[in-house]
XYZ file of C-alpha atoms in Angstrom:
525
model
C 65.966 12.101 -40.738
C 64.200 13.055 -43.926
C 60.814 12.080 -45.212
C 57.285 12.438 -43.953
C 56.298 10.557 -40.803
C 53.439 8.081 -40.865
C 49.910 9.466 -40.488
C 48.565 10.408 -37.076
C 46.298 7.370 -37.070
C 49.432 5.185 -37.159
C 51.458 7.247 -34.726
C 53.050 5.660 -31.674
C 54.392 7.903 -28.954
C 57.161 6.133 -27.099
C 57.945 7.425 -23.679
C 59.637 5.988 -20.633
C 57.174 5.351 -17.832
C 59.238 6.294 -14.790
C 62.226 5.074 -16.751
C 61.154 1.452 -16.519
C 59.262 0.571 -19.708
C 58.544 2.275 -23.004
C 54.814 1.833 -23.514
C 52.533 2.938 -26.276
C 50.123 5.827 -26.053
C 48.030 5.734 -29.169
C 46.779 9.028 -30.574
C 43.376 8.571 -32.142
C 41.779 11.013 -34.558
C 37.989 10.834 -34.262
C 35.948 11.317 -37.426
C 32.957 13.559 -36.614
C 29.520 12.542 -37.803
C 26.832 14.827 -39.163
C 24.494 14.223 -36.216
C 26.640 12.690 -33.491
C 25.054 10.553 -30.815
C 27.080 10.559 -27.545
C 26.639 6.822 -27.097
C 27.685 6.085 -30.663
C 30.731 8.357 -30.357
C 31.831 6.620 -27.154
C 31.454 3.182 -28.730
C 33.204 4.336 -31.897
C 36.115 5.709 -29.872
C 36.416 2.513 -27.830
C 36.244 0.331 -30.931
C 38.998 2.385 -32.531
C 41.140 2.162 -29.404
C 40.702 -1.606 -29.273
C 41.571 -1.950 -32.943
C 44.645 0.243 -32.518
C 45.705 -1.685 -29.395
C 45.442 -5.013 -31.197
C 47.184 -3.713 -34.305
C 50.169 -2.329 -32.464
C 50.579 -4.671 -29.489
C 49.196 -8.082 -30.447
C 51.664 -9.108 -33.144
C 49.081 -10.194 -35.700
C 50.520 -12.159 -38.635
C 53.713 -12.714 -36.639
C 56.508 -14.432 -38.497
C 59.287 -16.537 -37.014
C 62.227 -14.629 -38.456
C 65.769 -15.917 -38.123
C 69.379 -15.043 -38.792
C 72.729 -16.747 -38.420
C 72.546 -16.095 -34.670
C 68.867 -15.632 -33.756
C 65.802 -17.871 -33.974
C 62.246 -16.742 -33.203
C 59.115 -18.717 -32.283
C 55.525 -17.520 -32.654
C 53.465 -18.125 -29.516
C 50.491 -20.545 -29.716
C 47.797 -18.078 -28.608
C 46.811 -14.690 -29.978
C 47.881 -11.400 -28.408
C 49.949 -12.792 -25.554
C 52.172 -9.724 -25.080
C 54.927 -11.813 -23.422
C 57.297 -10.039 -21.057
C 59.014 -11.878 -18.175
C 60.921 -15.041 -19.108
C 63.053 -17.675 -17.364
C 64.918 -20.785 -18.503
C 65.518 -23.951 -16.500
C 67.167 -27.215 -17.501
C 64.441 -28.342 -19.890
C 61.931 -25.533 -20.455
C 61.577 -21.858 -21.288
C 58.942 -20.157 -19.104
C 57.192 -16.901 -20.032
C 54.072 -15.015 -18.934
C 51.399 -13.535 -21.185
C 50.733 -10.061 -19.785
C 47.485 -9.875 -21.770
C 45.971 -13.359 -21.582
C 47.277 -14.206 -18.110
C 48.865 -17.532 -18.922
C 52.147 -19.052 -17.825
C 53.574 -20.531 -20.982
C 56.373 -23.018 -21.461
C 58.433 -24.110 -24.424
C 60.094 -27.518 -24.320
C 63.786 -27.452 -25.205
C 63.591 -31.159 -26.026
C 60.729 -31.296 -28.538
C 59.888 -27.653 -29.277
C 56.290 -27.947 -28.036
C 54.374 -25.210 -26.235
C 52.160 -25.681 -23.192
C 50.188 -22.937 -21.415
C 48.700 -22.768 -17.918
C 45.965 -20.164 -17.216
C 46.698 -18.059 -14.136
C 43.594 -18.384 -11.888
C 42.947 -14.637 -11.651
C 43.935 -12.138 -14.357
C 41.545 -9.159 -14.715
C 43.243 -7.937 -17.912
C 42.119 -11.130 -19.624
C 38.578 -9.762 -19.959
C 39.603 -6.161 -20.621
C 40.234 -5.510 -24.347
C 42.680 -2.719 -23.469
C 44.205 -4.275 -20.355
C 47.468 -6.020 -19.481
C 49.556 -6.496 -16.344
C 53.314 -6.066 -16.526
C 55.336 -9.117 -15.510
C 58.956 -8.064 -15.462
C 60.460 -10.906 -13.450
C 60.113 -14.676 -13.780
C 62.402 -16.974 -11.770
C 62.591 -20.620 -10.823
C 63.377 -21.638 -7.249
C 65.451 -24.506 -5.853
C 62.483 -26.886 -6.154
C 61.834 -25.970 -9.787
C 58.724 -23.900 -9.023
C 58.143 -20.856 -11.230
C 57.634 -17.443 -9.554
C 56.538 -14.248 -11.304
C 55.344 -10.736 -10.533
C 51.886 -9.340 -11.348
C 51.964 -5.550 -11.462
C 48.241 -4.833 -11.951
C 46.980 -7.083 -9.154
C 49.914 -6.376 -6.847
C 50.718 -10.061 -6.484
C 53.618 -12.481 -6.490
C 52.630 -15.814 -8.038
C 54.176 -19.265 -7.561
C 53.504 -22.140 -9.964
C 54.094 -25.618 -8.592
C 55.685 -27.443 -11.496
C 54.916 -30.898 -10.070
C 51.196 -30.347 -9.375
C 50.432 -27.702 -11.979
C 48.790 -25.432 -9.384
C 49.230 -21.741 -8.539
C 49.677 -19.897 -5.244
C 49.446 -16.118 -4.952
C 51.069 -13.883 -2.361
C 50.002 -10.318 -1.649
C 52.870 -8.031 -2.552
C 53.650 -5.313 -0.001
C 55.559 -3.505 -2.750
C 53.356 -1.428 -5.002
C 53.721 -2.649 -8.552
C 56.099 -5.565 -7.877
C 58.834 -5.457 -10.486
C 61.839 -7.455 -9.293
C 62.678 -10.150 -6.759
C 65.502 -12.530 -5.968
C 66.117 -15.496 -3.675
C 68.785 -15.864 -1.012
C 70.656 -19.123 -0.425
C 67.787 -20.433 1.753
C 65.086 -19.669 -0.793
C 63.794 -16.589 1.021
C 62.495 -13.726 -1.121
C 63.684 -10.128 -1.448
C 61.246 -7.956 -3.377
C 60.936 -4.392 -4.703
C 58.071 -2.624 -6.439
C 58.352 -0.012 -9.119
C 56.247 2.340 -7.008
C 57.699 1.432 -3.613
C 60.668 2.961 -1.830
C 61.721 -0.014 0.289
C 63.072 -3.548 0.120
C 60.696 -6.249 1.354
C 61.869 -9.560 2.825
C 59.744 -12.697 2.902
C 60.911 -15.737 4.847
C 59.978 -18.797 2.829
C 58.773 -20.772 5.842
C 56.430 -17.927 6.843
C 54.945 -17.203 3.435
C 51.257 -18.081 3.298
C 49.186 -17.691 0.140
C 46.582 -14.892 0.188
C 47.925 -13.611 3.503
C 49.032 -9.967 3.746
C 51.704 -8.647 6.086
C 54.057 -11.632 5.800
C 56.915 -9.490 4.496
C 59.316 -7.346 6.527
C 59.939 -3.835 5.235
C 63.497 -2.502 4.958
C 63.262 1.245 4.392
C 65.720 2.955 2.094
C 67.142 6.417 2.907
C 66.054 8.673 0.055
C 67.716 11.940 1.029
C 69.124 12.304 -2.500
C 65.560 12.452 -3.838
C 64.413 15.331 -1.621
C 62.012 17.648 -3.439
C 61.063 15.020 -6.044
C 57.465 13.788 -6.137
C 56.954 10.300 -4.689
C 55.325 9.245 -7.961
C 58.570 10.049 -9.791
C 60.769 7.960 -7.463
C 60.913 4.311 -8.438
C 62.803 1.102 -7.856
C 64.784 -0.561 -10.614
C 65.742 -4.147 -9.779
C 67.109 -6.225 -6.906
C 69.954 -8.752 -6.763
C 71.067 -10.937 -3.839
C 74.744 -11.715 -3.313
C 74.301 -15.176 -1.792
C 77.997 -15.629 -1.067
C 78.460 -12.347 0.816
C 74.924 -12.090 2.259
C 74.333 -8.674 0.706
C 71.306 -7.338 -1.175
C 71.659 -4.723 -3.920
C 68.921 -2.556 -5.390
C 68.515 0.697 -7.303
C 66.219 3.693 -7.003
C 65.765 6.328 -9.685
C 63.888 9.380 -10.749
C 64.108 8.838 -14.478
C 66.851 10.930 -16.100
C 67.047 13.089 -12.971
C 68.882 11.210 -10.215
C 69.717 7.584 -9.431
C 71.269 5.738 -6.489
C 72.535 2.263 -5.641
C 71.634 0.742 -2.265
C 73.486 -2.043 -0.492
C 71.778 -3.881 2.375
C 74.025 -5.926 4.654
C 71.810 -8.708 5.987
C 73.937 -9.479 9.061
C 74.228 -5.897 10.307
C 70.879 -4.787 8.826
C 72.656 -1.679 7.563
C 71.718 0.125 4.344
C 74.409 2.045 2.459
C 73.678 4.405 -0.437
C 76.052 5.045 -3.327
C 75.687 8.212 -5.384
C 76.170 7.954 -9.124
C 78.346 10.318 -11.153
C 76.866 12.891 -13.481
C 75.022 11.401 -16.425
C 74.049 8.116 -14.752
C 70.527 8.861 -13.567
C 68.436 5.821 -14.527
C 69.963 2.618 -13.079
C 67.606 -0.310 -13.698
C 69.230 -3.670 -14.468
C 71.561 -5.216 -11.866
C 73.668 -8.386 -11.765
C 76.733 -9.534 -9.833
C 79.893 -11.046 -11.252
C 81.878 -13.785 -9.512
C 84.071 -11.164 -7.805
C 81.126 -9.478 -6.133
C 81.190 -6.446 -8.440
C 77.804 -5.014 -9.336
C 76.958 -4.423 -13.001
C 74.177 -2.029 -13.962
C 72.406 -0.554 -16.970
C 71.443 3.087 -17.336
C 68.046 2.872 -19.022
C 68.063 6.431 -20.273
C 71.299 6.286 -22.245
C 73.457 3.723 -24.079
C 75.674 3.149 -21.031
C 76.187 0.069 -18.867
C 78.645 0.202 -16.000
C 80.364 -1.644 -13.154
C 80.588 -0.712 -9.478
C 83.808 -2.170 -8.077
C 82.913 -3.792 -4.758
C 86.440 -3.341 -3.382
C 86.889 0.412 -3.803
C 83.545 1.776 -5.059
C 84.907 3.035 -8.372
C 82.631 3.055 -11.401
C 83.726 1.991 -14.874
C 81.497 2.916 -17.803
C 81.045 1.108 -21.089
C 78.726 1.879 -23.962
C 76.890 -0.111 -26.619
C 77.165 0.571 -30.307
C 75.232 3.528 -31.680
C 71.696 2.389 -32.660
C 71.507 1.153 -36.236
C 70.140 3.409 -38.955
C 67.825 0.486 -39.828
C 65.752 1.352 -36.746
C 64.973 4.795 -38.142
C 64.442 3.917 -41.788
C 67.411 6.100 -42.670
C 70.123 7.984 -40.841
C 70.110 7.637 -37.053
C 69.388 10.926 -35.244
C 72.357 12.389 -33.323
C 70.663 11.830 -29.943
C 69.737 8.164 -30.521
C 70.265 5.870 -27.512
C 70.059 2.085 -27.222
C 68.423 1.884 -23.753
C 70.284 -1.071 -22.206
C 67.726 -2.533 -19.833
C 68.106 -5.778 -17.876
C 71.158 -7.880 -17.037
C 71.999 -11.567 -16.645
C 75.242 -13.495 -16.260
C 76.301 -16.923 -17.497
C 78.533 -19.698 -16.194
C 81.551 -18.271 -18.032
C 81.273 -14.925 -16.246
C 79.892 -13.047 -19.254
C 77.454 -10.194 -18.641
C 74.366 -10.223 -20.888
C 72.119 -7.216 -21.571
C 69.241 -6.320 -23.852
C 69.187 -3.074 -25.790
C 65.509 -2.189 -25.801
C 65.738 0.699 -28.281
C 68.819 -0.744 -30.009
C 66.972 -3.949 -31.027
C 69.804 -6.195 -29.857
C 70.861 -8.726 -27.241
C 74.508 -8.355 -26.202
C 77.166 -10.353 -24.352
C 80.075 -8.636 -22.612
C 83.225 -10.456 -21.497
C 84.678 -8.529 -18.515
C 88.056 -10.251 -18.874
C 88.693 -9.228 -22.481
C 86.327 -6.227 -22.327
C 84.730 -7.328 -25.582
C 81.061 -6.698 -26.396
C 79.251 -8.894 -28.930
C 75.824 -7.638 -30.045
C 73.233 -9.760 -31.880
C 70.691 -7.976 -34.084
C 67.050 -9.066 -33.682
C 65.654 -9.820 -37.166
C 62.147 -8.476 -36.406
C 61.224 -4.796 -36.723
C 57.833 -3.171 -36.142
C 57.472 0.199 -37.849
C 54.766 1.238 -35.377
C 57.503 1.383 -32.749
C 59.592 4.134 -34.229
C 59.315 7.539 -35.823
C 59.550 6.098 -39.310
C 59.628 8.084 -42.553
C 56.989 7.307 -45.163
C 58.059 4.525 -47.486
C 60.834 3.131 -45.297
C 61.430 -0.525 -46.159
C 62.685 -1.405 -42.691
C 62.134 0.585 -39.519
C 61.315 0.161 -35.829
C 62.120 -2.357 -33.120
C 60.855 -5.729 -31.884
C 60.373 -4.612 -28.263
C 62.797 -7.092 -26.722
C 61.959 -5.955 -23.198
C 63.118 -8.901 -21.049
C 65.385 -11.939 -21.419
C 66.953 -14.817 -19.482
C 70.116 -16.911 -19.732
C 69.636 -20.603 -19.055
C 71.864 -23.260 -17.486
C 73.412 -23.999 -20.891
C 74.351 -20.300 -21.292
C 71.760 -19.857 -24.036
C 69.856 -16.553 -23.944
C 66.087 -16.444 -24.535
C 64.045 -13.262 -24.908
C 60.486 -12.014 -25.336
C 59.183 -9.685 -28.029
C 56.461 -7.872 -26.108
C 54.514 -6.402 -29.045
C 55.237 -9.202 -31.560
C 53.678 -12.294 -29.898
C 56.993 -14.135 -30.048
C 59.884 -15.433 -28.019
C 63.361 -15.940 -29.411
C 66.831 -17.194 -28.650
C 70.458 -16.503 -29.474
C 71.005 -19.900 -31.047
C 74.650 -19.306 -31.984
C 76.881 -17.029 -29.895
C 79.968 -17.462 -32.064
C 80.925 -14.414 -34.100
C 82.323 -14.735 -37.655
C 85.237 -12.500 -36.676
C 87.123 -11.170 -33.654
C 88.524 -7.771 -32.748
C 91.586 -6.750 -30.767
C 92.978 -3.322 -29.863
C 95.277 -1.724 -27.251
C 94.010 -1.771 -23.677
C 94.726 1.916 -23.103
C 95.899 5.088 -24.813
C 96.703 8.616 -23.624
C 96.056 11.708 -25.695
C 96.447 15.425 -25.084
C 93.732 17.841 -26.089
C 94.749 19.442 -29.349
C 96.605 16.255 -30.327
C 95.564 12.955 -31.916
C 96.174 9.331 -30.982
C 96.160 6.268 -33.219
C 94.367 3.078 -32.193
C 95.355 0.024 -34.217
C 92.338 -2.273 -34.560
C 92.942 -5.859 -35.696
C 90.037 -7.734 -37.297
C 90.568 -11.470 -37.807
C 88.363 -14.265 -39.109
C 88.578 -17.994 -39.671
C 85.710 -18.199 -42.131
C 86.086 -14.821 -43.837
C 84.293 -11.579 -43.068
C 82.955 -8.538 -44.913
C 81.593 -5.628 -42.950
C 81.925 -2.085 -41.664
C 84.153 -0.549 -39.005
C 82.262 1.036 -36.087
C 83.078 3.045 -32.969
C 81.279 4.523 -29.972
C 82.374 5.923 -26.635
C 81.404 7.230 -23.232
C 82.050 10.813 -24.345
C 78.268 11.257 -24.691
C 75.270 9.462 -23.203
C 74.305 7.935 -26.546
C 77.756 6.693 -27.496
C 78.593 9.286 -30.147
C 81.903 11.143 -29.974
C 80.247 14.526 -29.463
C 82.631 17.254 -30.580
C 85.540 14.837 -30.658
C 86.428 13.067 -33.896
C 87.419 9.567 -34.865
C 88.430 8.448 -38.344
C 89.078 4.900 -39.565
C 91.666 4.435 -42.291
C 88.950 2.494 -44.095
C 85.222 2.340 -43.378
C 84.619 -1.036 -45.007
C 86.686 -4.100 -44.227
C 87.074 -7.454 -45.927
C 89.018 -10.273 -44.309
C 89.723 -13.574 -46.003
C 89.433 -16.972 -44.362
C 92.071 -17.583 -41.704
C 93.292 -14.036 -42.177
C 93.510 -10.734 -40.324
C 93.566 -7.077 -41.242
C 94.697 -4.054 -39.256
C 92.701 -0.838 -39.507
C 93.915 2.448 -38.059
C 91.569 4.625 -36.015
C 92.704 8.182 -35.286
C 90.991 9.803 -32.308
C 91.122 13.544 -31.641
C 89.533 14.805 -28.415
C 87.452 17.977 -28.586
C 88.965 21.110 -27.090
C 86.081 21.360 -24.622
C 86.290 17.709 -23.536
C 87.024 17.504 -19.816
C 90.248 15.789 -18.824
C 89.715 12.289 -17.461
C 89.359 8.664 -18.443
C 86.810 7.558 -21.023
C 85.992 4.271 -22.702
C 86.205 3.990 -26.469
C 84.526 0.992 -28.102
C 86.033 0.070 -31.494
C 85.243 -2.825 -33.780
C 83.314 -4.021 -36.800
C 79.889 -5.298 -37.774
C 77.790 -6.913 -40.451
C 73.995 -7.046 -40.652
C 73.732 -9.717 -37.931
C 76.452 -9.090 -35.359
C 78.639 -6.312 -33.959
C 81.912 -6.896 -32.073
C 83.446 -4.062 -30.026
C 86.632 -3.924 -27.966
C 86.913 -1.453 -25.073
C 89.922 0.903 -25.050
C 90.687 3.196 -22.110
C 91.242 6.745 -23.305
C 93.081 9.041 -20.904
C 92.499 12.631 -21.971
C 95.067 15.006 -20.423
């Protein structure tokens, strides 16, 4: 990437806090005075920090951008910093991590309504916020959500408009799920256990109402407790099994399966390169899908034989970087949801996209978020577009419509149209010898006409690039007329140092709003 970076007073340092959230650490350059007074310097520093916080996290002058597939909505209050979100039959629910309000957006009339959470210390702290990663509705329509800073699990009674709070035994509650009886399974980002709360026994403001289920962490021996963290938790209601993940970010990760009937915990090691499992969701066959929030990889654990199949998103767009994408760019797939059709949804935190993957056709459709914040990216001076919208969490509602939050932009948004203007097909599998090349014939078809660019990524590297292997399309740009199709040849040549084995190649096309990729198994022999 060429060009001079923005000044130090505008600099944002993005880093993964225990592999769970990229948060901003603002570097502030103090201007010395001729005769400094300690009290004045302290106030000046605090005022600058507050101004920087508001500038970079509050989404001032937010605009409701839109595209052919995405619609955004500016929230009614200032500096909400929305994170967790859930959708029920008639409303979208979200939590302001800064102002401590449970907000709702009516799907019927488009009106907002906000309910102040009774206790939210960050509300009075100019630099404070409490992460709320998970919002869910229960069988009665009540809204539950986590409160990281206060170590609480909140329940909002939709009928009465009142709140109950439960003391979380998990430090930094991050994820929970309900079983078929409405009981709660909970994990905390700084806890190393699963916690079970029986609904009938849960009493507001009462500690010690959860049962601890310890996880065997032998694989994390020698790693500091502060660097070992939980990802998310998912309950298989049909099979009475609970799944969760534990990780030491970009060091080691494991999957844990808790059989409720036998009370047995089983650990599954992950293959090399998958070290940061965070998002989890089950498909209708009982297979577990996960994201690796340190790479561009999402993957499936086959429940029948324990095999792992990797997929990868597209390579992050050059638009994020204000120029050419760096060779080590990753999209950071984060959380997962499923819909009634069996599709697996994921958000690409650093890729600035929401994506839908069809496991049957192995096709990934990615929707570009039309908002970019240049403070969230290492942007060259003068770049017209750069950065990301911080789409940190999302939810898929009963009508299979995905809604998401933009944490630093004071907005929520939705994928209003999931149809793509074109489709992609390719062979299911190819075999290629090292030193040889293999051709993949990619068919792009469209009913309404399409103009775009051919794209490819693969599991050969953590970020989706081909590494030392090469792939060449017969044409980089593609134009397809209405009710027409075009075949483009892609010639793949594995690197001489590429280990033999099976990889996943993702080939397809994109325009400025949507990317469509088809998975192709590549057997390198």
